[in-house]
Coordinates of C-alpha atoms and ligand atoms in Angstrom, one line a residue:
X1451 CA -67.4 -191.2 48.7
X1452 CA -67.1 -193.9 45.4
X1453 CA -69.6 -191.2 43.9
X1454 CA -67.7 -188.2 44.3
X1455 CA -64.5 -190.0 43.0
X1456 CA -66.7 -191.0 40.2
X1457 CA -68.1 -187.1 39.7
X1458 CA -64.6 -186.0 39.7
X1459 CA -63.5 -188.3 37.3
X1460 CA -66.0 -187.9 34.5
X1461 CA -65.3 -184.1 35.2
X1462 CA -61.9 -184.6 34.5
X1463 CA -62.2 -187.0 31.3
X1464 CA -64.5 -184.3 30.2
X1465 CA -61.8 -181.9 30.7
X1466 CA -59.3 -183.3 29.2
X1467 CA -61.3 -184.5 26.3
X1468 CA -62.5 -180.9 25.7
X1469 CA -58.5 -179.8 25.8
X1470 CA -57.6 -182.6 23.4
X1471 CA -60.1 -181.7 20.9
X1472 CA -59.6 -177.9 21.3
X1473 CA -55.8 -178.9 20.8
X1474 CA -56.5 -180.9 17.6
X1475 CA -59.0 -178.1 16.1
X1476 CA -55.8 -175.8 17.1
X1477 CA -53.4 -177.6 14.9
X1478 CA -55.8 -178.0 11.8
X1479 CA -56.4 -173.8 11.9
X1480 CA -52.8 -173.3 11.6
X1481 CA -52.4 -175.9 9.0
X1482 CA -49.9 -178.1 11.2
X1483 CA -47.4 -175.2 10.7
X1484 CA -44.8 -175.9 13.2
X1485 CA -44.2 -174.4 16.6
X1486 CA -44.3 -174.5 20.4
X1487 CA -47.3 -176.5 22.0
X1488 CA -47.9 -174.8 25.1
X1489 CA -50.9 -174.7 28.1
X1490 CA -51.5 -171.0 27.2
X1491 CA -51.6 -168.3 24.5
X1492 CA -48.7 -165.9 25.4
X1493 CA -50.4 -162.4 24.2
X1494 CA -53.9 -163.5 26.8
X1495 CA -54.8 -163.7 30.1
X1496 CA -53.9 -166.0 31.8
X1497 CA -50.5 -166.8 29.9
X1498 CA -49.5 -162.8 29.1
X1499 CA -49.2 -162.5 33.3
X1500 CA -47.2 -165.6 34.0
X1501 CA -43.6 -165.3 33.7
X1502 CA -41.4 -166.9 30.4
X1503 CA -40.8 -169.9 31.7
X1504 CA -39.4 -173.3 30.0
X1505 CA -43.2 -174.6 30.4
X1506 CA -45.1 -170.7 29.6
X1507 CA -44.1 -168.7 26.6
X1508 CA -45.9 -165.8 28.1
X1509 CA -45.3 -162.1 26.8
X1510 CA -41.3 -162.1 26.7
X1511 CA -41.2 -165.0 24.7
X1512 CA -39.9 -164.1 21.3
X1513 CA -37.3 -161.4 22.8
X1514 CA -35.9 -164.2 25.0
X1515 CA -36.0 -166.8 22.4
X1516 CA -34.9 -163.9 19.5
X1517 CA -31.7 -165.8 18.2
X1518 CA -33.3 -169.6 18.0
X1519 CA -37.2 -169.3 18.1
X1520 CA -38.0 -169.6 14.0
X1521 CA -34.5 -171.6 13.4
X1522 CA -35.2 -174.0 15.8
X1523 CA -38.4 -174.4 14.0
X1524 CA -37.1 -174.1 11.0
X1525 CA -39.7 -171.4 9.8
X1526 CA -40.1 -167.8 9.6
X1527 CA -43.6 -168.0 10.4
X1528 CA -44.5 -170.3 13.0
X1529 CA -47.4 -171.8 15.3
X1530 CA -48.5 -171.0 18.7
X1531 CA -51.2 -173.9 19.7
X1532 CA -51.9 -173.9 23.2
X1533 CA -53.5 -177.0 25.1
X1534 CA -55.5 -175.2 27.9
X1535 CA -56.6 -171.7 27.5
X1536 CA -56.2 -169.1 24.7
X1537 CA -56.9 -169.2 20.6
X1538 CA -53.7 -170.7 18.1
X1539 CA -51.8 -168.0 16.7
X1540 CA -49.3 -167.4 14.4
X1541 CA -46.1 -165.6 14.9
X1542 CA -44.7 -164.3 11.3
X1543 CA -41.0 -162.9 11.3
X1544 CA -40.8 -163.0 7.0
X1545 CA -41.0 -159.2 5.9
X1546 CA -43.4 -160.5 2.4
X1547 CA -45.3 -162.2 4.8
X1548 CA -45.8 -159.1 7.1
X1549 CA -46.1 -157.1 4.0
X1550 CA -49.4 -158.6 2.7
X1551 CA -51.1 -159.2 6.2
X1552 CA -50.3 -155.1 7.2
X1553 CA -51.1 -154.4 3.6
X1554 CA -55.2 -154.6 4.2
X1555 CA -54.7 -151.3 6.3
X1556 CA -56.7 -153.4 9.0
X1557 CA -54.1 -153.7 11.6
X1558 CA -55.3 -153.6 15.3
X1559 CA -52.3 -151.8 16.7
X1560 CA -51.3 -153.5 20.0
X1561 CA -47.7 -152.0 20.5
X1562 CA -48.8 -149.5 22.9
X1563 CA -49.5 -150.0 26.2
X1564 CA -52.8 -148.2 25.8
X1565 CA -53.9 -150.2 22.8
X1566 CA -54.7 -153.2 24.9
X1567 CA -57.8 -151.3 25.6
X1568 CA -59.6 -150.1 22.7
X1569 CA -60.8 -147.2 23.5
X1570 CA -58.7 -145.7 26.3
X1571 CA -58.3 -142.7 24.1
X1572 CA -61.6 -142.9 23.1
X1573 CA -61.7 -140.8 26.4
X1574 CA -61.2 -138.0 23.4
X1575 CA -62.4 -139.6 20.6
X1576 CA -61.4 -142.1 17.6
X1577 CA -58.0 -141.4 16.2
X1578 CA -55.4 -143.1 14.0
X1579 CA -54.4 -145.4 16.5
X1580 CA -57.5 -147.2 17.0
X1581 CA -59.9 -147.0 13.9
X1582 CA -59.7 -149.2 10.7
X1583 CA -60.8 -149.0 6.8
X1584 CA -62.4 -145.6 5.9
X1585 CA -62.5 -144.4 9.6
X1586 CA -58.9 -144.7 9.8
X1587 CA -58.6 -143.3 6.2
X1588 CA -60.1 -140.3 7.2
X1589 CA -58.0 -140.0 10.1
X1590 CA -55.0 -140.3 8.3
X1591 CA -55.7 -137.7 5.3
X1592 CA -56.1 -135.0 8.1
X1593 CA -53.0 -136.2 10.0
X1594 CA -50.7 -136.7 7.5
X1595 CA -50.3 -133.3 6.4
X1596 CA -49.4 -132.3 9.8
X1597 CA -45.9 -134.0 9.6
X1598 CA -43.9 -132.6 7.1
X1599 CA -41.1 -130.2 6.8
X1600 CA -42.4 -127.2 8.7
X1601 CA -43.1 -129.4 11.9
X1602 CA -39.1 -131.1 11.5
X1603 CA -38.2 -128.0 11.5
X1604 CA -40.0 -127.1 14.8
X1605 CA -38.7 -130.6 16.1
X1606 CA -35.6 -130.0 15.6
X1607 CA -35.3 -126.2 16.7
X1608 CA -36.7 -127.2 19.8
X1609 CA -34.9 -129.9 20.8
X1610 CA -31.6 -127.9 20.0
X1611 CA -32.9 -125.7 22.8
X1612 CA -34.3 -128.4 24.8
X1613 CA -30.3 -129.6 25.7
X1614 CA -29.3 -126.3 26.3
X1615 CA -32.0 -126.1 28.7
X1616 CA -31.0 -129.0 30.2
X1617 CA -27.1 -128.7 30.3
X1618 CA -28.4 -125.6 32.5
X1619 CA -30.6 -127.3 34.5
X1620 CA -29.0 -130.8 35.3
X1621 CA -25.9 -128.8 36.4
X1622 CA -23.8 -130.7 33.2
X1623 CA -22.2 -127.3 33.0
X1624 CA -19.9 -127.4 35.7
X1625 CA -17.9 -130.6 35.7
X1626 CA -16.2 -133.0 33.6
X1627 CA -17.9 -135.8 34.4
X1628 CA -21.8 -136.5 34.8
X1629 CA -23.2 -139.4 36.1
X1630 CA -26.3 -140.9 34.9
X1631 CA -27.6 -144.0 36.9
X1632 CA -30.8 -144.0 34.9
X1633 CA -30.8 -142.6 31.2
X1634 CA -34.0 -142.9 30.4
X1635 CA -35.2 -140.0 33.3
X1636 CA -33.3 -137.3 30.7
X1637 CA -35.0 -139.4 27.5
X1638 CA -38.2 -139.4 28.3
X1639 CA -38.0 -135.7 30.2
X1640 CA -37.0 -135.0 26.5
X1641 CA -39.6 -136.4 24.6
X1642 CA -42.1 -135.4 26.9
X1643 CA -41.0 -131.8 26.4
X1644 CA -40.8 -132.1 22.8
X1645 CA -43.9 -133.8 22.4
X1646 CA -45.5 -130.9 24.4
X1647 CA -43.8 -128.4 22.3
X1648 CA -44.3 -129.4 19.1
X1649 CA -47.2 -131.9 19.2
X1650 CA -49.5 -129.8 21.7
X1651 CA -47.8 -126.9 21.6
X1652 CA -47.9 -125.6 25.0
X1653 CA -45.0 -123.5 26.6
X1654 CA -43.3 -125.9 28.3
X1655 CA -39.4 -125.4 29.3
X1656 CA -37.2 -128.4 30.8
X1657 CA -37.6 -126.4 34.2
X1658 CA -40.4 -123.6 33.6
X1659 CA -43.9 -126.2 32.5
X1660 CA -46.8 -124.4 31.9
X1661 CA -49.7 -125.0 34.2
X1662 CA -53.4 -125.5 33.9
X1663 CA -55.9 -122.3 33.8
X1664 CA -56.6 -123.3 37.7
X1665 CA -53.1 -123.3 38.8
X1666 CA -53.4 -126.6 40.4
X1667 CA -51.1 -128.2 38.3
X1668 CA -48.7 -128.4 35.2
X1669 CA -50.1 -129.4 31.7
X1670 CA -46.8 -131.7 31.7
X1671 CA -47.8 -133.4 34.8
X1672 CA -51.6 -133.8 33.6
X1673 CA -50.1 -135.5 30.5
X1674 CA -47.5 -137.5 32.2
X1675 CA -49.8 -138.3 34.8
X1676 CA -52.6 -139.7 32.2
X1677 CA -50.1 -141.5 30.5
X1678 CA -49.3 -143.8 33.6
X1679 CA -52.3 -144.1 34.8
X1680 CA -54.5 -144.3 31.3
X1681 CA -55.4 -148.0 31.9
X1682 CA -56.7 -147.1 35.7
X1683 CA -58.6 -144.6 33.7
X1684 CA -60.0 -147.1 31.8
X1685 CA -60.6 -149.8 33.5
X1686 CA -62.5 -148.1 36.7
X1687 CA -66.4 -147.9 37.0
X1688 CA -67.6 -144.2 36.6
X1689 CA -68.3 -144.0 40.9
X1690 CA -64.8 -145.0 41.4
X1691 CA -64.6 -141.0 40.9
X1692 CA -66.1 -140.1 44.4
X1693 CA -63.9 -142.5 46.1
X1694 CA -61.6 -140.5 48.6
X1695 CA -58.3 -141.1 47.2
X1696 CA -55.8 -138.3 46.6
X1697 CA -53.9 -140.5 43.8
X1698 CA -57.8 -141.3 42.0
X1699 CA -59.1 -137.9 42.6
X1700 CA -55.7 -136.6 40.6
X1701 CA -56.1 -138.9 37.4
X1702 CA -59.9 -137.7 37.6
X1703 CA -58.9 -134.1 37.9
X1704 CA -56.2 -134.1 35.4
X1705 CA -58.4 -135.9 32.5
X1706 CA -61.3 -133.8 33.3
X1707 CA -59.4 -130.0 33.4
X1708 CA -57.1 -131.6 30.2
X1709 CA -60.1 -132.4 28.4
X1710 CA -61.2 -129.0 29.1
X1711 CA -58.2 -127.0 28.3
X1712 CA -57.8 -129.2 24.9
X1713 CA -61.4 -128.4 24.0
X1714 CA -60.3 -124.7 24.3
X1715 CA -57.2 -125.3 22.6
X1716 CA -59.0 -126.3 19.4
X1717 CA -61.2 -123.1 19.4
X1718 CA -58.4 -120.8 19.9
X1719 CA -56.7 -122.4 17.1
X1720 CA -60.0 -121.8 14.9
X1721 CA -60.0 -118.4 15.5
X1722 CA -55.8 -118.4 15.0
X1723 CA -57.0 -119.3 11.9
X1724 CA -59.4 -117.7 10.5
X1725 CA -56.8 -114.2 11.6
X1726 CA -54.6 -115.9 9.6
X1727 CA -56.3 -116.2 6.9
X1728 CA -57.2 -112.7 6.8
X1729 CA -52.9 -112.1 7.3
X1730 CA -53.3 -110.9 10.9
X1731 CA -51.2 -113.5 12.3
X1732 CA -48.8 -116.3 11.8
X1733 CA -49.7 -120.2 11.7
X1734 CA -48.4 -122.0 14.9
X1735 CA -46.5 -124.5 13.5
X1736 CA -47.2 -127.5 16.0
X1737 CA -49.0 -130.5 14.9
X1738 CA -52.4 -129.7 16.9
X1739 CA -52.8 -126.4 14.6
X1740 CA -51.7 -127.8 11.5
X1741 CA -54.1 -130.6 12.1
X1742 CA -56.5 -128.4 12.9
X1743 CA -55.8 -126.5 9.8
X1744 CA -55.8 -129.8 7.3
X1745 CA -59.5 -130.6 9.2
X1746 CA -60.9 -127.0 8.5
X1747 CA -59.5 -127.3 5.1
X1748 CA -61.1 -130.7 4.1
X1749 CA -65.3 -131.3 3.0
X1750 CA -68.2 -130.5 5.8
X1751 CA -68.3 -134.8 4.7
X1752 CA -64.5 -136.0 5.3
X1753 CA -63.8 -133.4 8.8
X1754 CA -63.0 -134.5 11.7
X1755 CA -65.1 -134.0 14.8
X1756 CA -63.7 -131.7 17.7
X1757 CA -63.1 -134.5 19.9
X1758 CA -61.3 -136.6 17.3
X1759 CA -58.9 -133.8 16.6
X1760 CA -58.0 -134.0 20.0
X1761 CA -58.1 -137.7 20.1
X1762 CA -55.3 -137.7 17.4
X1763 CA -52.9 -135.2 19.6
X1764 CA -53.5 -138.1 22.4
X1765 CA -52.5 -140.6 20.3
X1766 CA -49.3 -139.1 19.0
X1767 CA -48.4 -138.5 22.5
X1768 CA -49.0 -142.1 23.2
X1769 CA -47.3 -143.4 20.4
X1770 CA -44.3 -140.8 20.1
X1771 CA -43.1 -140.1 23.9
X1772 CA -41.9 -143.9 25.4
X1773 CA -41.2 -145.1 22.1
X1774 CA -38.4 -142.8 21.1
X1775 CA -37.5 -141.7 25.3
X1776 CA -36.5 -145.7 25.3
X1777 CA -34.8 -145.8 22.1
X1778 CA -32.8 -142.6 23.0
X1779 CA -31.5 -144.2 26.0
X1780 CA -31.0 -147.7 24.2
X1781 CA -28.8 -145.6 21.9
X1782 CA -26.9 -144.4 25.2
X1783 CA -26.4 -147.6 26.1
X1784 CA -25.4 -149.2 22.7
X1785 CA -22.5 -146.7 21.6
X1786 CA -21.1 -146.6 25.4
X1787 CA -19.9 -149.7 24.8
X1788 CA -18.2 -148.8 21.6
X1789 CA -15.9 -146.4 21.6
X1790 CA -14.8 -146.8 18.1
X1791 CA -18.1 -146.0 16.4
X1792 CA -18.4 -142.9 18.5
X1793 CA -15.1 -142.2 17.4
X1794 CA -16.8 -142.4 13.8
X1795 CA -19.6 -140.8 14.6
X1796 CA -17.9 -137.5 16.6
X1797 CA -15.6 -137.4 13.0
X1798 CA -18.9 -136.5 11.4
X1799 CA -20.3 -134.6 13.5
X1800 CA -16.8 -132.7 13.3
X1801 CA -16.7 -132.4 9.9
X1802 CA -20.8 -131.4 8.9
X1803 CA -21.3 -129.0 12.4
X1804 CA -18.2 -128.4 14.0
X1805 CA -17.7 -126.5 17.4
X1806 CA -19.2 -123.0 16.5
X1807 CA -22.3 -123.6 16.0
X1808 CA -25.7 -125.3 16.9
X1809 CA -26.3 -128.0 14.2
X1810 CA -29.7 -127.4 12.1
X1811 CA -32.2 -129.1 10.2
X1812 CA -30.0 -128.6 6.8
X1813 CA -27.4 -130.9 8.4
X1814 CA -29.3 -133.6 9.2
X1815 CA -28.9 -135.5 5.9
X1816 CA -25.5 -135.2 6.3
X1817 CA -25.5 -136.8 9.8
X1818 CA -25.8 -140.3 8.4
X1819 CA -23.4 -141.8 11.3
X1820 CA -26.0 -140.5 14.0
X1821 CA -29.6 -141.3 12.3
X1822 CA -27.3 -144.8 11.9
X1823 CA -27.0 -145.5 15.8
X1824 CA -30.6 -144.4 16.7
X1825 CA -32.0 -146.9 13.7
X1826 CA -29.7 -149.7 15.1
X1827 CA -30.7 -149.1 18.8
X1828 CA -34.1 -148.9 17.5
X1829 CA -33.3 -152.7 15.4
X1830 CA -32.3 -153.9 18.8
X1831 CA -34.7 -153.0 20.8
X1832 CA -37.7 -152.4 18.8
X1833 CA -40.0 -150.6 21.3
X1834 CA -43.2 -152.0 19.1
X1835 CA -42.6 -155.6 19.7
X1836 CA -45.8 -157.1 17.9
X1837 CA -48.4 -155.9 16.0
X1838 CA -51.6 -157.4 16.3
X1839 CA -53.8 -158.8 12.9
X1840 CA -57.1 -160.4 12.8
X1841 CA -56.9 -162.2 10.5
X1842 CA -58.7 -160.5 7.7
X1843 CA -56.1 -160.6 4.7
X1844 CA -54.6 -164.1 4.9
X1845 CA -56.2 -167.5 4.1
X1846 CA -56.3 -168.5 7.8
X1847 CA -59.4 -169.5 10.2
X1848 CA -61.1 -167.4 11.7
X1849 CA -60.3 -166.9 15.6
X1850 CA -56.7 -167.8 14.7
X1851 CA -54.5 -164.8 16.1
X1852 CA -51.7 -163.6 13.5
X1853 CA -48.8 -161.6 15.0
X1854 CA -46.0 -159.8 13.0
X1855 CA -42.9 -160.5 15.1
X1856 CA -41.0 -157.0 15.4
X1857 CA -38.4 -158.9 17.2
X1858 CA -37.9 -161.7 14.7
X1859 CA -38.2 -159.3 12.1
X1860 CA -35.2 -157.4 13.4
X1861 CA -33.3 -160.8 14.2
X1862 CA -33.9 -162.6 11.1
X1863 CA -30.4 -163.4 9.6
X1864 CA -32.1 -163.3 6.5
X1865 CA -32.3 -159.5 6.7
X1866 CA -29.4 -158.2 9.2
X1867 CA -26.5 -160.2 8.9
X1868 CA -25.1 -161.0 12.8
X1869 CA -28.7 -159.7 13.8
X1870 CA -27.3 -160.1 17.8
X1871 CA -24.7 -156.9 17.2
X1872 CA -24.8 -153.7 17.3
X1873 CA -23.7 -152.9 13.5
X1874 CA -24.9 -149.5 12.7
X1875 CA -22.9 -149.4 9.5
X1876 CA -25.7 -151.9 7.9
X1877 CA -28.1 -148.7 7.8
X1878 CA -25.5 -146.4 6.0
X1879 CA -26.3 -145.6 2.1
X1880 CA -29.8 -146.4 3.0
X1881 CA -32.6 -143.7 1.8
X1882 CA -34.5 -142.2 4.8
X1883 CA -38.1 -143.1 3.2
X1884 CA -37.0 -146.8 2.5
X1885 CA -39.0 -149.2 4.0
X1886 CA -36.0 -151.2 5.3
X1887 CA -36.6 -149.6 8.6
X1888 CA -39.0 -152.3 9.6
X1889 CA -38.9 -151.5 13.6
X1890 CA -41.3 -148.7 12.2
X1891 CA -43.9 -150.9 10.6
X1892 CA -44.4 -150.8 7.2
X1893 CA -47.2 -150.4 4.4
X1894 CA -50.2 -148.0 4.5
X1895 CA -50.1 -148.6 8.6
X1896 CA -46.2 -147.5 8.9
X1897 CA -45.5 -145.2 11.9
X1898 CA -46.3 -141.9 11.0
X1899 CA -44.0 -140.1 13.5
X1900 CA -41.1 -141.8 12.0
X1901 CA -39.2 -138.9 11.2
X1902 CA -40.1 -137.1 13.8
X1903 CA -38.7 -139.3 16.3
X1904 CA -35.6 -139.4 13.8
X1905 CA -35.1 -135.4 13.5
X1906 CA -35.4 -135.5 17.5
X1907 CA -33.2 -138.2 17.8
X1908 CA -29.9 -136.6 15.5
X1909 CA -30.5 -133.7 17.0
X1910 CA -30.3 -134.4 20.6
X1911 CA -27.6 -137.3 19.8
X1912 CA -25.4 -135.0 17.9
X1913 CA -25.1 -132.3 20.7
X1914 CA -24.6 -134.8 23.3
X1915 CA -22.0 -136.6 22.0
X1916 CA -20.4 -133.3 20.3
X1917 CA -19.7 -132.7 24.1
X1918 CA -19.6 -135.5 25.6
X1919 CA -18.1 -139.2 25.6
X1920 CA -20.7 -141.7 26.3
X1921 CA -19.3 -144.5 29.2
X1922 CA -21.2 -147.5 30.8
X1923 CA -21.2 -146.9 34.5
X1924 CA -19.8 -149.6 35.8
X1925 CA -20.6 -151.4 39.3
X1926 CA -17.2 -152.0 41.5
X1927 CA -15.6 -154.7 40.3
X1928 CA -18.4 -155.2 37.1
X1929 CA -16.5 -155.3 33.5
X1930 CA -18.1 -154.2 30.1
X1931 CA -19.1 -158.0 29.2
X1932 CA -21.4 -158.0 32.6
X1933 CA -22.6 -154.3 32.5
X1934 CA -23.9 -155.7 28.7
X1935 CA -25.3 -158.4 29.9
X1936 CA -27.0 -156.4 32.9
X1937 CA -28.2 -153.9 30.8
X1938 CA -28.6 -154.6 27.4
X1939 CA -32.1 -156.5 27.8
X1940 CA -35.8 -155.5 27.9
X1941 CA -38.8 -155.6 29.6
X1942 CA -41.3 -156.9 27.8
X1943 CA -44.8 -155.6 28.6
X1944 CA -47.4 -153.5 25.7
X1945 CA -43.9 -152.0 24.5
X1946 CA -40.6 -153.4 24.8
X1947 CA -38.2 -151.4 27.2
X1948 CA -34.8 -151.4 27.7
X1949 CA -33.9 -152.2 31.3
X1950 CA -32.7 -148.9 33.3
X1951 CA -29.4 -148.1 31.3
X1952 CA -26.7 -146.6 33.7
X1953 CA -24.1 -144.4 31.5
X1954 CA -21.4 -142.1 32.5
X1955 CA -20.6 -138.2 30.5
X1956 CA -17.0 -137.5 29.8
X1957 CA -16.2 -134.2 28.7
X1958 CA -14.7 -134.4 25.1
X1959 CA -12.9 -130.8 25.7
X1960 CA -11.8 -128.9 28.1
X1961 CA -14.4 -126.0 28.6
Ligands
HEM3470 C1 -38.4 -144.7 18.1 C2 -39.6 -144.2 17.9 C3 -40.8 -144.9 17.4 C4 -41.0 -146.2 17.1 C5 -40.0 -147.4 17.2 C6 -42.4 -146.3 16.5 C7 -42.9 -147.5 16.1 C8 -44.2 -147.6 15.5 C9 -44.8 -148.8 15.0 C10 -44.1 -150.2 15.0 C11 -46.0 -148.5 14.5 C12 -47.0 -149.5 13.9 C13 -47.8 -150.1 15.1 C14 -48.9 -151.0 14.7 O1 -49.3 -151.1 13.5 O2 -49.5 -151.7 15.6 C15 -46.2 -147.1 14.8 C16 -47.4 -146.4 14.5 C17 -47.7 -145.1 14.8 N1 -46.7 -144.2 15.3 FE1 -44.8 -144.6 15.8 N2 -43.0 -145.1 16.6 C18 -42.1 -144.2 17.0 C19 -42.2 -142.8 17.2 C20 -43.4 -142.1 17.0 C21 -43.6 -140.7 17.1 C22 -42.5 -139.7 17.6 C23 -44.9 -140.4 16.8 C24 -45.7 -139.1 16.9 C25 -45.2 -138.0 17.1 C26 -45.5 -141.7 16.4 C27 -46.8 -141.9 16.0 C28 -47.4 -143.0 15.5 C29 -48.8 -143.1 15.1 C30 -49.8 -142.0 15.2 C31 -48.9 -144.4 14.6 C32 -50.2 -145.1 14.0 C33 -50.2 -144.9 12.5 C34 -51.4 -145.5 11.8 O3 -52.0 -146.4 12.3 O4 -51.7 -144.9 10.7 N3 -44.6 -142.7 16.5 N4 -45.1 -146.6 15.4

């Protein structure tokens, strides 16, 4: 018995001897910056799965904390040492700071859910999204070209139809009122489309989606499927394939006839091509052709393989349909509570597209009110929450973690004056390629489907609230101040989401 308790002892001083000098080393890589002390790294296992507490930072703690983490500390970069399990790391909220750690084009992109696992879409090859240095380099020359003017355009034709489509089909036609109890199901049904419009370039309608060669299902529901259930799709053994579940056997499917149909996809756009070049027909102007365009363009050297063409489509669907479904449905929820900057914002839209007509891509300069509510929503609730650094650039040790706080970026005082409100005056007179916009990254790694996002965004926003007066819908007996407080706060997971926003359409005028 006396040696047992003896055993366990020694174990134990062991232990805690090992803590206390992992702790100390801890402190000396960060340079005693200052910060919380905690038992676990928040962004690892096992801290990221254990709720913020008072005693766990875990994954939510810098959107909880977002108005007193770096001024209680007194820093804009600060110190995460934990005592138990997980490496130091250091949490930077100073744009210079940011600047010169993203500026080595090294970033490990971690806002994405997907990202946590390197090479989910490695299921289609490397892409933007998960290669570094000259890989990504070469990634980025042949998608770049792809976004530009011809593919706004697209973007914002389409989603001009897409909420025609949808007055149509959500019945919005017929009365005066329209209740929403979850905005994000018409966001993200929007994105989705648009993505698969203009990004894929598949048929798809908000009713009518195209389906796969084999009938069995639609290309939107192989997409959307694959995007919720990517990580089981990465994480499973290769047998787990035979196993005789329906909800397995329907990832499997999907990937495998998706993989397929893209693979086909990329040949037909060849030949498109090369009949285009000869006059015969017209470039597709969605992002898969003109990518496949820029790649057929470039050196035998500097091309992109097959597979990493369609590896790039994957990624811009992973990185351009929650992002901006969530901020769309933010913005919902942001200006319902403010009646007098819809008020401003409805003037505009009065005055630059009237009742007459559609509004078009000329008039989205002009629509400074509405690109001003999106950006703010998107300050607020910045849907790419960290962004993950090795530690490459900046004079730190090795195995120390840097993270560039989105969320203390965008709630730095230093930068938005009252950084708690929704202001979205503060983004008025500001140039659309400035790289104030920080909720988009910034340097050579910036989001490259910022203005897509943006065209899709003052689109759709401007027709809604041409038409309608955004409300929050309120539980009996709940005021504004509550319904904000219910509302108005995020999930905090891979992306930061905005809880389920509940809103309520009043007609502006009589029909
Ligand atoms: C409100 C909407 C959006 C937000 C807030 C957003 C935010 C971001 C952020 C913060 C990054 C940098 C991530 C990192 O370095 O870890 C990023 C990168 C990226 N975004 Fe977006 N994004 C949005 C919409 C879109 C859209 C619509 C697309 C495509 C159609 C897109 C495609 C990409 C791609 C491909 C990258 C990687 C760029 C590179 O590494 O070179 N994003 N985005």
């Amino acid at each position: 018995m006396e040696e047992c308790l003896a055993l366990t002892l020694a174990i134990l001083t062991i232990f805690v001897a090992s803590r206390v000098r992992k702790f100390y080393a801890g402190l000396k890589a960060v340079s005693g910056l200052p910060g919380p002390r905690v038992p676990f790294w928040p962004i690892g296992l096992p801290g990221a799965v254990i709720p913020t507490t008072w005693w766990n930072p875990g994954l939510g703690y810098h959107w909880v904390k977002r108005l007193k983490l770096y001024k209680h500390f007194g820093s804009e970069v600060i110190a995460i040492v934990p005592f138990l399990i997980g490496p130091p790391g250091i949490y930077v909220s100073n744009v210079d700071v940011a600047r010169q750690i993203l500026g080595g084009g090294q970033s490990a992109l971690a806002f994405n859910k997907m990202r946590s696992s390197k090479s989910v879409l490695g299921l289609w090859g490397s892409s933007l999204l998960y290669s570094d240095g000259d890989v990504w380099r070469k990634h980025r020359r042949v998608v770049g070209p792809a976004f530009h003017n011809t593919l706004y355009t697209e973007v914002w034709i389409r989603t001009a139809q897409a909420y025609h489509e949808m007055v149509a089909a959500e019945g919005w036609g017929e009365g005066d009122i329209v209740e929403i109890p979850i905005a994000q199901t018409i966001t993200m049904k929007l994105t989705m489309l648009i993505i698969g419009q203009c990004v894929f370039g598949f048929p798809f309608t908000w009713i009518s989606p195209a389906r796969l060669s084999d009938g069995s299902m639609s290309i939107q529901e192989c997409i959307s499927l694959i995007a919720d259930r990517i990580f089981a799709l990465r994480i499973l053994p290769k047998w787990a394939q035979k196993l005789p579940f329906r909800a397995l056997q329907d990832i499997y499917h999907a990937r495998d006839e998706l993989t397929r149909f893209m693979n086909e996809q990329v040949a037909e756009r060849k030949a498109a091509l090369s009949g285009f070049s000869e006059g015969s027909k017209e470039l597709r102007k969605d992002a898969f052709s003109m990518l496949v365009a820029a790649n057929e363009a470039e050196s035998e050297k500097r091309k992109l393989t097959d597979d990493e063409v369609v590896g790039n489509v994957f990624a811009m669907l992973f990185a351009g349909h929650e992002t901006t479904g969530y901020a769309l449905a933010a913005t919902l929820g942001c200006v319902s509570l403010h009646q007098d900057i819809q008020d401003g914002v409805i003037q505009q839209i009065e005055e630059v597209v009237g009742y007459n007509r559609d509004p078009t891509i000329d008039d989205y300069p002009k629509l400074t009110k509405v690109a001003s509510i999106f950006l703010e929503a998107v300050r607020l609730f910045p849907v790419g929450h960290i962004v993950h650094h090795g530690g490459k650039t900046v004079a730190i040790r090795q195995g120390t973690k840097v993270i560039i706080d989105m969320v203390g970026l965008q709630y730095n005082p230093r930068y938005f004056d009252e950084p708690e409100k929704f202001k979205p005056t503060r983004w008025e007179g500001i140039s659309g390629d400035s790289e104030a916009f920080t909720a988009f990254s910034f340097g050579p790694r910036t989001c490259i489907g910022r203005k897509f996002a943006m065209v899709e965004a003052v689109c759709w926003l401007t027709m809604v609230l041409r038409d309608w007066r955004v409300e929050p819908m309120l539980r009996p007996g709940e005021t504004e101040e509550m319904w904000r407080q219910r509302v108005l706060d995020a999930r905090v997971g891979m992306t930061l989401n905005v809880f389920d926003v509940p809103v309520r359409l009043v007609r502006r005028r009589s029909k």
